[in-house]
Structure formats: C-alpha cells, structure tokens
mmCIF file of C-alpha atoms in Angstrom:
data_model
loop_
_atom_site.group_PDB
_atom_site.id
_atom_site.type_symbol
_atom_site.label_atom_id
_atom_site.label_comp_id
_atom_site.label_asym_id
_atom_site.label_seq_id
_atom_site.Cartn_x
_atom_site.Cartn_y
_atom_site.Cartn_z
ATOM 1 C CA UNK A 1 29.578 143.844 71.710
ATOM 2 C CA UNK A 2 32.457 142.643 73.827
ATOM 3 C CA UNK A 3 32.647 139.881 76.394
ATOM 4 C CA UNK A 4 33.880 142.764 79.046
ATOM 5 C CA UNK A 5 30.422 144.596 79.000
ATOM 6 C CA UNK A 6 27.274 142.970 79.979
ATOM 7 C CA UNK A 7 23.935 144.585 80.328
ATOM 8 C CA UNK A 8 21.094 142.639 81.824
ATOM 9 C CA UNK A 9 18.034 143.710 79.263
ATOM 10 C CA UNK A 10 20.126 142.302 76.911
ATOM 11 C CA UNK A 11 20.860 138.467 78.656
ATOM 12 C CA UNK A 12 17.239 136.007 78.271
ATOM 13 C CA UNK A 13 15.470 136.689 81.625
ATOM 14 C CA UNK A 14 14.661 133.454 82.831
ATOM 15 C CA UNK A 15 11.791 131.831 84.920
ATOM 16 C CA UNK A 16 12.078 129.620 87.413
ATOM 17 C CA UNK A 17 8.545 128.607 87.070
ATOM 18 C CA UNK A 18 8.548 127.460 83.293
ATOM 19 C CA UNK A 19 9.363 123.711 83.366
ATOM 20 C CA UNK A 20 9.720 124.231 79.599
ATOM 21 C CA UNK A 21 13.076 126.040 79.837
ATOM 22 C CA UNK A 22 15.196 122.820 79.347
ATOM 23 C CA UNK A 23 18.416 124.878 80.019
ATOM 24 C CA UNK A 24 16.755 125.674 83.822
ATOM 25 C CA UNK A 25 14.947 122.212 84.209
ATOM 26 C CA UNK A 26 18.644 120.124 83.278
ATOM 27 C CA UNK A 27 20.624 122.493 85.181
ATOM 28 C CA UNK A 28 18.029 121.024 88.117
ATOM 29 C CA UNK A 29 15.439 123.121 88.584
ATOM 30 C CA UNK A 30 12.445 123.219 90.305
ATOM 31 C CA UNK A 31 8.820 124.240 87.665
ATOM 32 C CA UNK A 32 7.428 124.762 91.610
ATOM 33 C CA UNK A 33 10.285 127.285 92.060
ATOM 34 C CA UNK A 34 9.696 131.108 91.363
ATOM 35 C CA UNK A 35 11.201 133.532 90.467
ATOM 36 C CA UNK A 36 13.053 135.240 87.015
ATOM 37 C CA UNK A 37 17.373 135.772 86.585
ATOM 38 C CA UNK A 38 19.528 136.487 84.446
ATOM 39 C CA UNK A 39 23.064 135.266 84.108
ATOM 40 C CA UNK A 40 25.240 138.809 84.226
ATOM 41 C CA UNK A 41 28.358 136.872 84.569
ATOM 42 C CA UNK A 42 29.420 133.565 83.764
ATOM 43 C CA UNK A 43 31.123 130.204 81.170
ATOM 44 C CA UNK A 44 28.900 129.510 78.836
ATOM 45 C CA UNK A 45 28.750 134.164 78.788
ATOM 46 C CA UNK A 46 31.985 135.645 78.794
ATOM 47 C CA UNK A 47 34.326 132.560 79.652
ATOM 48 C CA UNK A 48 34.904 132.218 83.666
ATOM 49 C CA UNK A 49 36.155 129.695 84.713
ATOM 50 C CA UNK A 50 36.000 130.483 88.487
ATOM 51 C CA UNK A 51 32.502 132.368 89.148
ATOM 52 C CA UNK A 52 29.035 133.531 88.189
ATOM 53 C CA UNK A 53 26.762 136.701 88.886
ATOM 54 C CA UNK A 54 23.993 136.852 88.192
ATOM 55 C CA UNK A 55 20.769 139.713 89.240
ATOM 56 C CA UNK A 56 17.165 138.053 90.002
ATOM 57 C CA UNK A 57 13.454 139.103 91.412
ATOM 58 C CA UNK A 58 10.914 138.199 93.163
ATOM 59 C CA UNK A 59 7.433 140.137 93.536
ATOM 60 C CA UNK A 60 6.089 139.851 96.148
ATOM 61 C CA UNK A 61 4.520 136.823 97.527
ATOM 62 C CA UNK A 62 6.646 135.088 95.617
ATOM 63 C CA UNK A 63 8.884 132.319 96.884
ATOM 64 C CA UNK A 64 12.438 130.831 96.311
ATOM 65 C CA UNK A 65 11.588 127.182 97.621
ATOM 66 C CA UNK A 66 14.326 125.637 100.294
ATOM 67 C CA UNK A 67 16.945 124.650 98.758
ATOM 68 C CA UNK A 68 20.949 123.490 99.012
ATOM 69 C CA UNK A 69 24.169 123.200 96.733
ATOM 70 C CA UNK A 70 25.950 120.571 97.003
ATOM 71 C CA UNK A 71 28.831 121.873 95.235
ATOM 72 C CA UNK A 72 28.367 125.712 95.312
ATOM 73 C CA UNK A 73 29.079 129.281 97.608
ATOM 74 C CA UNK A 74 26.421 131.428 96.944
ATOM 75 C CA UNK A 75 26.128 134.980 97.684
ATOM 76 C CA UNK A 76 23.405 137.768 97.448
ATOM 77 C CA UNK A 77 23.223 141.763 97.400
ATOM 78 C CA UNK A 78 19.943 143.012 98.156
ATOM 79 C CA UNK A 79 19.783 145.763 95.734
ATOM 80 C CA UNK A 80 15.809 146.791 95.865
ATOM 81 C CA UNK A 81 12.855 145.136 98.263
ATOM 82 C CA UNK A 82 12.896 142.958 101.253
ATOM 83 C CA UNK A 83 12.645 139.641 102.535
ATOM 84 C CA UNK A 84 12.935 136.917 104.734
ATOM 85 C CA UNK A 85 15.806 135.101 103.533
ATOM 86 C CA UNK A 86 16.512 131.127 106.049
ATOM 87 C CA UNK A 87 19.724 130.273 105.713
ATOM 88 C CA UNK A 88 20.579 127.276 107.451
ATOM 89 C CA UNK A 89 18.823 127.655 111.250
ATOM 90 C CA UNK A 90 18.321 131.798 110.369
ATOM 91 C CA UNK A 91 15.813 133.927 108.789
ATOM 92 C CA UNK A 92 17.079 137.302 108.435
ATOM 93 C CA UNK A 93 15.397 140.192 107.097
ATOM 94 C CA UNK A 94 17.200 141.740 103.723
ATOM 95 C CA UNK A 95 16.723 144.864 102.797
ATOM 96 C CA UNK A 96 18.679 146.705 100.053
ATOM 97 C CA UNK A 97 22.516 147.208 101.035
ATOM 98 C CA UNK A 98 22.063 144.020 102.764
ATOM 99 C CA UNK A 99 24.758 141.399 101.656
ATOM 100 C CA UNK A 100 23.653 137.840 102.741
ATOM 101 C CA UNK A 101 26.558 133.997 102.193
ATOM 102 C CA UNK A 102 25.446 130.744 102.041
ATOM 103 C CA UNK A 103 28.144 128.368 102.345
ATOM 104 C CA UNK A 104 27.725 124.785 100.025
ATOM 105 C CA UNK A 105 24.887 123.293 101.563
ATOM 106 C CA UNK A 106 23.570 124.807 103.424
ATOM 107 C CA UNK A 107 19.928 125.038 102.696
ATOM 108 C CA UNK A 108 18.667 128.414 101.828
ATOM 109 C CA UNK A 109 14.949 130.180 100.252
ATOM 110 C CA UNK A 110 14.209 133.915 100.698
ATOM 111 C CA UNK A 111 10.150 134.722 100.727
ATOM 112 C CA UNK A 112 8.790 138.424 99.445
ATOM 113 C CA UNK A 113 6.922 138.650 101.893
ATOM 114 C CA UNK A 114 6.117 142.177 101.507
ATOM 115 C CA UNK A 115 2.890 142.718 99.933
ATOM 116 C CA UNK A 116 4.158 146.010 97.240
ATOM 117 C CA UNK A 117 7.547 145.883 96.048
ATOM 118 C CA UNK A 118 9.677 143.368 94.490
ATOM 119 C CA UNK A 119 12.297 142.172 95.371
ATOM 120 C CA UNK A 120 15.544 142.786 92.675
ATOM 121 C CA UNK A 121 19.356 141.092 93.425
ATOM 122 C CA UNK A 122 22.693 140.338 92.352
ATOM 123 C CA UNK A 123 23.697 136.738 93.089
ATOM 124 C CA UNK A 124 26.681 134.339 92.334
ATOM 125 C CA UNK A 125 28.710 131.352 92.742
ATOM 126 C CA UNK A 126 32.459 130.498 93.820
ATOM 127 C CA UNK A 127 31.922 127.654 90.552
ATOM 128 C CA UNK A 128 30.997 129.227 86.834
ATOM 129 C CA UNK A 129 28.192 127.400 85.486
ATOM 130 C CA UNK A 130 24.173 126.914 86.621
ATOM 131 C CA UNK A 131 24.796 122.796 86.259
ATOM 132 C CA UNK A 132 27.855 122.629 88.059
ATOM 133 C CA UNK A 133 26.402 124.101 91.011
ATOM 134 C CA UNK A 134 24.171 121.241 92.383
ATOM 135 C CA UNK A 135 21.117 122.884 93.288
ATOM 136 C CA UNK A 136 18.841 119.871 96.076
ATOM 137 C CA UNK A 137 15.137 120.507 96.675
ATOM 138 C CA UNK A 138 14.151 120.391 100.512
ATOM 139 C CA UNK A 139 10.699 121.583 100.655
#
C-alpha cells in the first residue's frame, strides 16, 4: 500500500443521490443530484494540501444539477461518452479529449443527453477536500 499509488477500483464509489452518505451530504451533496464519483487525490486520501482529483460517471439521461463552488476553481477532462455542459451562460458539447474549466463561483451543470453511453470524466479542484470547496445548488 502506497499513498503515491491510487487505483480507482480500490476506492469507495460515492452515489451523489444517496441521502444516507454522511460524508457526501456533509460536504453539501443533494439527493436530487445524479452521478457517481471516486476520489483519487485528496487531503484525506494522500495528504494533498492544494488539490483534489477524482473520476466520475453519469449514466444516460442523468443530470449533475446546476451548482457553483464559492471557494474553488474546477476542471473536467472527458474520457468517454459525451454530454451537454452548461458553464455560466455557455452550453458546450463535451466529448472525449475535451477539457472544461470552471472558475470559482460560476454556475455549471452536466446533462448526459446521450441515450446509449455513460459519460466518464476526470474532475479536480484547487482545494484538497470537498468540504473546503463549497457546493451551492442553483436549481
């Protein structure tokens, strides 16, 4: 076991709609939200002091609700699938190889409108913990 080598399949999956997940709900989660995520780099997991990175999935039709983060910039990198991303007043088609940057406090939303394929993407913050990022739901 090494804090320098993390395997996604070894990490617990957070179901963003699970109202019984105390850790996710205490970080600001909302049971109306959809998607699953795992942490790959965080303060808790590896001792990071300046960033957090994870992997996430949205099944066909799922929506990660409109929200913003008052204390962190965020980014996404699309690995598989495609989706409609709303960032501020822009609507963007994210596809494999796309990178999206979301500045602090800018509302954003993901809708996997592809009826056939799960969206898989990396995400990250310039903060080391979800509870330091802040989540404000805008819908």
